[in-house]
mmCIF file of C-alpha atoms in Angstrom:
data_model
loop_
_atom_site.group_PDB
_atom_site.id
_atom_site.type_symbol
_atom_site.label_atom_id
_atom_site.label_comp_id
_atom_site.label_asym_id
_atom_site.label_seq_id
_atom_site.Cartn_x
_atom_site.Cartn_y
_atom_site.Cartn_z
ATOM 1 C CA MET A 172 -0.040 0.348 -0.007
ATOM 2 C CA LYS A 173 2.851 2.475 0.879
ATOM 3 C CA THR A 174 4.539 1.693 -2.511
ATOM 4 C CA PHE A 175 1.419 2.068 -4.644
ATOM 5 C CA ALA A 176 0.794 5.631 -2.323
ATOM 6 C CA ILE A 177 4.302 7.148 -3.583
ATOM 7 C CA VAL A 178 4.320 5.263 -7.169
ATOM 8 C CA ALA A 179 0.908 7.647 -7.301
ATOM 9 C CA VAL A 180 2.616 10.784 -5.857
ATOM 10 C CA VAL A 181 5.140 10.423 -8.757
ATOM 11 C CA LEU A 182 2.870 9.690 -11.534
ATOM 12 C CA LEU A 183 1.147 12.733 -10.481
ATOM 13 C CA GLY A 184 4.174 14.565 -10.246
ATOM 14 C CA LEU A 185 4.952 13.580 -14.080
ATOM 15 C CA SER A 186 1.544 14.387 -15.252
ATOM 16 C CA ALA A 187 2.178 17.799 -13.562
ATOM 17 C CA VAL A 188 5.080 18.541 -15.581
ATOM 18 C CA GLN A 189 3.766 17.086 -18.729
ATOM 19 C CA ALA A 190 0.935 19.532 -18.332
ATOM 20 C CA ALA A 191 3.409 22.632 -18.338
ATOM 21 C CA ARG A 192 5.119 21.313 -21.379
ATOM 22 C CA PRO A 193 2.095 22.661 -24.223
ATOM 23 C CA SER A 194 2.576 25.766 -22.963
ATOM 24 C CA SER A 195 6.762 25.574 -24.071
ATOM 25 C CA GLU A 196 5.495 24.282 -27.417
ATOM 26 C CA LYS A 197 3.260 27.280 -28.014
ATOM 27 C CA VAL A 198 6.185 29.353 -27.063
ATOM 28 C CA LEU A 199 7.976 27.880 -30.190
ATOM 29 C CA GLU A 200 4.382 27.883 -32.633
ATOM 30 C CA GLU A 201 4.183 31.686 -31.399
ATOM 31 C CA ILE A 202 7.590 32.682 -32.627
ATOM 32 C CA GLU A 203 7.079 30.789 -36.036
ATOM 33 C CA LYS A 204 4.176 33.020 -36.836
ATOM 34 C CA VAL A 205 6.287 36.332 -35.893
ATOM 35 C CA ARG A 206 9.478 34.805 -37.775
ATOM 36 C CA PRO A 207 7.348 35.753 -41.671
ATOM 37 C CA ARG A 208 7.107 39.124 -40.619
ATOM 38 C CA TYR A 209 11.165 39.876 -39.588
ATOM 39 C CA LYS A 210 11.921 38.440 -42.810
ATOM 40 C CA GLU A 211 9.499 40.874 -44.479
ATOM 41 C CA ILE A 212 11.122 43.703 -42.530
ATOM 42 C CA GLN A 213 14.341 42.508 -43.389
ATOM 43 C CA ASP A 214 13.636 42.554 -47.159
ATOM 44 C CA PHE A 215 12.104 45.806 -46.831
ATOM 45 C CA VAL A 216 15.242 47.245 -45.111
ATOM 46 C CA ILE A 217 17.341 45.531 -47.569
ATOM 47 C CA ARG A 218 15.372 47.371 -50.359
ATOM 48 C CA THR A 219 15.116 51.006 -48.808
ATOM 49 C CA ILE A 220 18.904 51.094 -47.400
ATOM 50 C CA SER A 221 19.910 49.701 -51.264
ATOM 51 C CA ASP A 222 17.752 52.630 -52.656
ATOM 52 C CA ALA A 223 19.253 54.832 -50.618
ATOM 53 C CA ARG A 224 22.941 53.921 -51.824
ATOM 54 C CA LEU A 225 21.854 54.124 -55.110
ATOM 55 C CA LYS A 226 20.185 57.855 -54.567
ATOM 56 C CA SER A 227 23.421 58.345 -53.043
ATOM 57 C CA SER A 228 25.555 56.525 -55.852
ATOM 58 C CA GLU A 229 24.394 59.077 -58.227
ATOM 59 C CA GLN A 230 24.881 62.427 -56.050
ATOM 60 C CA LEU A 231 28.489 61.574 -55.878
ATOM 61 C CA ALA A 232 28.563 60.833 -59.701
ATOM 62 C CA LYS A 233 26.575 63.769 -60.230
ATOM 63 C CA PHE A 234 29.584 65.868 -57.152
ATOM 64 C CA HIS A 235 32.302 64.337 -58.889
ATOM 65 C CA SER A 236 31.197 65.456 -62.514
ATOM 66 C CA ASP A 237 30.677 68.869 -61.276
ATOM 67 C CA VAL A 238 34.095 69.153 -59.547
ATOM 68 C CA LEU A 239 36.215 67.989 -62.506
ATOM 69 C CA LEU A 240 34.305 69.928 -64.489
ATOM 70 C CA VAL A 241 35.203 73.013 -62.056
ATOM 71 C CA LYS A 242 38.857 71.843 -62.615
ATOM 72 C CA GLN A 243 38.955 71.756 -65.845
ATOM 73 C CA THR A 244 37.598 75.182 -66.360
ATOM 74 C CA PHE A 245 39.594 76.748 -64.590
ATOM 75 C CA VAL A 246 43.013 74.747 -65.859
ATOM 76 C CA ILE A 247 41.641 75.436 -69.105
ATOM 77 C CA ASP A 248 41.383 79.246 -68.908
ATOM 78 C CA ALA A 249 44.757 79.509 -66.820
ATOM 79 C CA ILE A 250 46.578 77.494 -69.925
ATOM 80 C CA LYS A 251 44.796 79.704 -72.287
ATOM 81 C CA LYS A 252 46.047 83.028 -70.240
ATOM 82 C CA GLU A 253 49.434 81.463 -70.393
ATOM 83 C CA ASP A 254 49.444 80.977 -74.410
ATOM 84 C CA ALA A 255 48.620 84.738 -74.505
ATOM 85 C CA LEU A 256 51.242 86.386 -72.391
ATOM 86 C CA LEU A 257 53.705 83.766 -74.093
ATOM 87 C CA PHE A 258 52.748 84.438 -77.505
ATOM 88 C CA GLN A 259 53.214 88.184 -76.846
ATOM 89 C CA VAL A 260 56.806 86.888 -75.472
ATOM 90 C CA ASN A 261 57.728 85.096 -78.525
ATOM 91 C CA ASN A 262 56.941 87.725 -80.729
ATOM 92 C CA GLN A 263 58.386 90.003 -79.539
ATOM 93 C CA PRO A 264 60.971 92.354 -81.757
ATOM 94 C CA SER A 265 64.561 92.120 -81.739
ATOM 95 C CA THR A 266 65.286 95.296 -80.224
ATOM 96 C CA VAL A 267 63.298 93.964 -77.114
ATOM 97 C CA ASP A 268 65.952 92.538 -74.625
ATOM 98 C CA THR A 269 66.056 89.098 -74.375
ATOM 99 C CA SER A 270 67.334 88.357 -70.695
ATOM 100 C CA CYS A 271 64.240 90.615 -69.892
ATOM 101 C CA LEU A 272 61.569 88.325 -71.395
ATOM 102 C CA SER A 273 62.994 85.153 -70.360
ATOM 103 C CA PHE A 274 62.122 86.763 -66.888
ATOM 104 C CA ILE A 275 58.968 87.079 -67.692
ATOM 105 C CA LYS A 276 58.759 83.576 -68.815
ATOM 106 C CA THR A 277 60.247 82.234 -65.406
ATOM 107 C CA LEU A 278 57.716 84.557 -63.406
ATOM 108 C CA ALA A 279 54.462 83.051 -65.878
ATOM 109 C CA ASP A 280 55.601 79.371 -65.018
ATOM 110 C CA SER A 281 56.092 80.310 -61.390
ATOM 111 C CA PHE A 282 52.451 82.101 -61.260
ATOM 112 C CA MET A 283 51.436 78.717 -62.961
ATOM 113 C CA ASN A 284 53.094 76.287 -60.694
ATOM 114 C CA LEU A 285 51.806 78.311 -57.171
ATOM 115 C CA SER A 286 48.181 78.521 -59.166
ATOM 116 C CA GLY A 287 48.739 74.164 -59.656
ATOM 117 C CA THR A 288 48.991 74.482 -56.100
ATOM 118 C CA GLY A 289 46.534 76.215 -54.794
ATOM 119 C CA PHE A 290 44.347 73.882 -57.118
ATOM 120 C CA SER A 291 45.782 71.030 -56.045
ATOM 121 C CA THR A 292 44.649 72.853 -52.221
ATOM 122 C CA CYS A 293 41.553 73.148 -53.332
ATOM 123 C CA ILE A 294 40.837 69.512 -54.625
ATOM 124 C CA THR A 295 42.630 67.871 -51.686
ATOM 125 C CA GLU A 296 40.546 69.906 -49.018
ATOM 126 C CA ALA A 297 37.496 69.154 -51.049
ATOM 127 C CA SER A 298 38.036 65.474 -51.095
ATOM 128 C CA ASP A 299 38.982 65.009 -46.884
ATOM 129 C CA SER A 300 35.719 67.141 -46.912
ATOM 130 C CA LEU A 301 34.018 64.718 -49.142
ATOM 131 C CA GLU A 302 35.081 61.185 -47.316
ATOM 132 C CA LYS A 303 34.113 62.955 -43.687
ATOM 133 C CA VAL A 304 30.613 63.579 -45.256
ATOM 134 C CA ILE A 305 30.459 60.442 -47.013
ATOM 135 C CA SER A 306 31.389 57.948 -43.813
ATOM 136 C CA ALA A 307 28.948 59.673 -41.812
ATOM 137 C CA PHE A 308 26.365 59.396 -44.589
ATOM 138 C CA TYR A 309 26.910 55.440 -44.379
ATOM 139 C CA ALA A 310 27.637 54.786 -40.603
ATOM 140 C CA LEU A 311 23.878 56.083 -40.606
ATOM 141 C CA LEU A 312 22.796 53.522 -43.264
ATOM 142 C CA GLN A 313 25.181 50.662 -41.627
ATOM 143 C CA GLN A 314 23.188 51.864 -38.082
ATOM 144 C CA ASP A 315 19.993 51.371 -39.802
ATOM 145 C CA GLU A 316 21.065 48.415 -41.101
ATOM 146 C CA THR A 317 22.338 46.423 -38.050
ATOM 147 C CA GLU A 318 19.077 47.597 -36.072
ATOM 148 C CA TYR A 319 16.747 46.089 -38.199
ATOM 149 C CA ILE A 320 18.067 43.571 -39.648
ATOM 150 C CA GLY A 321 18.540 40.338 -37.805
ATOM 151 C CA ILE A 322 18.533 41.466 -34.614
ATOM 152 C CA GLY A 323 15.763 41.155 -31.783
ATOM 153 C CA LEU A 324 14.251 37.540 -32.601
ATOM 154 C CA LEU A 325 16.257 36.053 -30.707
ATOM 155 C CA ASN A 326 16.544 38.413 -27.947
ATOM 156 C CA VAL A 327 13.175 37.302 -26.386
ATOM 157 C CA PHE A 328 15.323 34.356 -25.299
ATOM 158 C CA LYS A 329 17.515 36.305 -23.474
ATOM 159 C CA GLY A 330 17.286 35.531 -19.584
ATOM 160 C CA GLU A 331 14.549 33.597 -19.998
ATOM 161 C CA ASN A 332 13.509 29.778 -19.767
ATOM 162 C CA ILE A 333 11.074 27.610 -22.191
ATOM 163 C CA PHE A 334 10.457 25.286 -19.567
ATOM 164 C CA TYR A 335 10.192 27.211 -16.335
ATOM 165 C CA SER A 336 8.812 30.339 -17.501
ATOM 166 C CA PRO A 337 6.672 29.839 -20.808
ATOM 167 C CA GLU A 338 4.355 32.462 -20.294
ATOM 168 C CA SER A 339 6.477 35.507 -19.993
ATOM 169 C CA LEU A 340 8.359 34.400 -23.334
ATOM 170 C CA MET A 341 4.760 34.261 -25.178
ATOM 171 C CA TYR A 342 3.945 37.273 -23.803
ATOM 172 C CA LYS A 343 7.086 38.935 -25.174
ATOM 173 C CA LEU A 344 6.704 37.704 -28.533
ATOM 174 C CA GLN A 345 2.973 38.882 -28.306
ATOM 175 C CA GLN A 346 4.361 42.197 -27.516
ATOM 176 C CA LYS A 347 6.561 41.912 -30.346
ATOM 177 C CA ALA A 348 3.821 41.000 -33.079
ATOM 178 C CA VAL A 349 2.505 44.118 -32.061
ATOM 179 C CA SER A 350 5.030 46.525 -32.086
ATOM 180 C CA MET A 351 5.982 45.253 -35.953
ATOM 181 C CA GLU A 352 2.787 45.794 -37.398
ATOM 182 C CA GLY A 353 3.598 49.153 -38.837
ATOM 183 C CA TYR A 354 7.550 48.918 -38.120
ATOM 184 C CA PRO A 355 9.766 50.162 -40.077
ATOM 185 C CA ALA A 356 7.569 51.878 -42.771
ATOM 186 C CA TYR A 357 9.067 55.230 -41.263
ATOM 187 C CA LEU A 358 12.708 54.463 -42.572
ATOM 188 C CA GLU A 359 11.776 55.641 -46.130
ATOM 189 C CA ASP A 360 11.198 58.694 -44.701
ATOM 190 C CA ASP A 361 14.279 58.872 -42.603
ATOM 191 C CA LEU A 362 16.659 57.715 -45.603
ATOM 192 C CA MET A 363 14.843 60.402 -47.449
ATOM 193 C CA LYS A 364 16.211 63.153 -45.228
ATOM 194 C CA THR A 365 19.043 61.729 -45.001
ATOM 195 C CA ILE A 366 19.746 61.497 -49.082
ATOM 196 C CA ASN A 367 18.660 65.177 -49.156
ATOM 197 C CA ASN A 368 21.063 66.187 -46.274
ATOM 198 C CA LEU A 369 23.690 64.168 -47.892
ATOM 199 C CA GLY A 370 22.851 65.985 -51.026
ATOM 200 C CA SER A 371 23.253 69.611 -48.994
ATOM 201 C CA ASN A 372 26.316 68.673 -47.327
ATOM 202 C CA LEU A 373 27.434 67.988 -51.619
ATOM 203 C CA GLU A 374 26.405 71.198 -52.770
ATOM 204 C CA SER A 375 28.404 72.832 -49.555
ATOM 205 C CA LEU A 376 31.282 71.228 -50.416
ATOM 206 C CA GLU A 377 30.964 72.106 -53.892
ATOM 207 C CA MET A 378 30.336 75.587 -53.255
ATOM 208 C CA ALA A 379 33.272 75.725 -50.910
ATOM 209 C CA TYR A 380 35.580 74.145 -54.005
ATOM 210 C CA ILE A 381 34.671 76.523 -56.335
ATOM 211 C CA GLY A 382 35.493 79.823 -53.804
ATOM 212 C CA CYS A 383 38.755 77.836 -53.523
ATOM 213 C CA MET A 384 39.313 77.504 -56.914
ATOM 214 C CA SER A 385 37.940 80.984 -57.468
ATOM 215 C CA THR A 386 40.777 82.519 -55.368
ATOM 216 C CA SER A 387 43.321 81.031 -57.069
ATOM 217 C CA GLU A 388 42.393 81.734 -60.421
ATOM 218 C CA GLN A 389 42.019 85.441 -59.249
ATOM 219 C CA MET A 390 45.857 85.301 -57.400
ATOM 220 C CA LEU A 391 47.098 84.152 -60.837
ATOM 221 C CA LYS A 392 45.372 86.849 -62.959
ATOM 222 C CA ASP A 393 46.795 89.229 -60.498
ATOM 223 C CA GLY A 394 50.278 87.284 -61.220
ATOM 224 C CA PHE A 395 49.810 87.758 -64.878
ATOM 225 C CA THR A 396 48.255 91.168 -65.080
ATOM 226 C CA MET A 397 52.187 91.929 -63.286
ATOM 227 C CA ALA A 398 53.834 89.787 -65.508
ATOM 228 C CA GLN A 399 52.442 92.662 -68.329
ATOM 229 C CA SER A 400 53.320 95.205 -66.585
ATOM 230 C CA HIS A 401 56.531 94.012 -66.267
ATOM 231 C CA MET A 402 56.983 93.348 -69.883
ATOM 232 C CA SER A 403 55.293 96.705 -70.759
ATOM 233 C CA LEU A 404 57.693 98.510 -67.900
ATOM 234 C CA THR A 405 60.401 96.814 -67.232
ATOM 235 C CA CYS A 406 61.122 95.419 -70.467
ATOM 236 C CA ARG A 407 59.511 97.914 -73.131
ATOM 237 C CA ALA A 408 57.989 95.141 -74.813
ATOM 238 C CA VAL A 409 55.146 96.022 -77.530
ATOM 239 C CA GLN A 410 51.532 94.749 -77.526
ATOM 240 C CA VAL A 411 51.122 92.202 -81.088
ATOM 241 C CA PRO A 412 47.992 91.602 -82.621
ATOM 242 C CA VAL A 413 47.276 88.338 -82.533
ATOM 243 C CA PRO A 414 46.443 86.448 -85.597
ATOM 244 C CA SER A 415 43.288 84.622 -86.307
ATOM 245 C CA THR A 416 43.661 80.892 -85.209
ATOM 246 C CA PRO A 417 42.470 78.704 -87.481
ATOM 247 C CA GLN A 418 39.608 75.995 -86.576
ATOM 248 C CA THR A 419 41.811 73.338 -84.267
ATOM 249 C CA GLU A 420 40.824 69.525 -85.936
ATOM 250 C CA VAL A 421 39.424 67.779 -83.273
ATOM 251 C CA VAL A 422 40.555 64.782 -82.277
ATOM 252 C CA PRO A 423 37.777 61.749 -81.971
ATOM 253 C CA ASP A 424 37.642 60.739 -78.473
ATOM 254 C CA SER A 425 39.456 64.308 -77.208
ATOM 255 C CA ASN A 426 38.692 66.252 -74.333
ATOM 256 C CA PRO A 427 36.215 69.046 -75.709
ATOM 257 C CA ALA A 428 37.772 71.822 -73.977
ATOM 258 C CA VAL A 429 41.646 70.934 -74.402
ATOM 259 C CA ALA A 430 40.942 70.709 -78.316
ATOM 260 C CA SER A 431 39.939 74.205 -78.314
ATOM 261 C CA LEU A 432 43.440 74.868 -77.449
ATOM 262 C CA ASP A 433 45.883 75.727 -80.111
ATOM 263 C CA PRO A 434 48.323 73.166 -81.048
ATOM 264 C CA GLU A 435 51.095 74.154 -78.362
ATOM 265 C CA ALA A 436 48.847 75.068 -75.596
ATOM 266 C CA ILE A 437 47.835 71.282 -76.410
ATOM 267 C CA ARG A 438 51.162 70.073 -75.864
ATOM 268 C CA ARG A 439 51.315 71.999 -72.761
ATOM 269 C CA PHE A 440 48.760 70.933 -71.244
ATOM 270 C CA LEU A 441 49.267 67.282 -71.566
ATOM 271 C CA GLU A 442 52.603 68.041 -70.555
ATOM 272 C CA ARG A 443 51.621 69.512 -67.160
ATOM 273 C CA PHE A 444 49.446 67.263 -66.143
ATOM 274 C CA GLY A 445 50.932 63.455 -67.878
ATOM 275 C CA LEU A 446 48.724 62.712 -70.333
#
């Protein structure tokens, strides 16, 4: 009789334990219901962030195009100014002191080299600033991506015991399901603001670059004005009429801005930039 009582107690205990296990199984069922929603969110986030990266790529491509066009414009303009000055130097009458004219050439070359250094400083500053802007931009994208993709679904199990407290896990999963109903639909709006901020930052960088280049160009103009004054007042040079230049043949696939220069200027352009 005593043995029967012990067996009855054991069986009763086992049935109580077995009765608790369905709650644990319900936790697994609930997480299977939540998991597809996580997949939807991941796909949405990946597509949205990919679109943001493509838009940023377009803005970067435009920024690079604009900056290089500005640099090209200033460089070609500087070479044209040098070409005009050298034409005057090289076509002076034999009565003009050639040693004095050689100093003008040296002066012009020095101004061009200083201007080139200034142009390089401008584009280096633009490049350094761009690196900071882009790093901050992609850090935001990375933060969004890691926040929404693959993180949080398994966190509900942290500090929980699926056998001892399945009700607590069930509550967490139900709360998680509710929170994900409209989540994260606002991401598109947030990323659009981030993209717009990137565009504004790139525009500011471009304006700063143009301002820097304009300052260098003005210094070059001042230098050429000084050189021309020395030609006239120091070397006693005369103003030589510039003959009409025949139309320069445009080489296929060549740079249109370079092709608009005369052959000697093209040679100097290619030589100066190692092209």
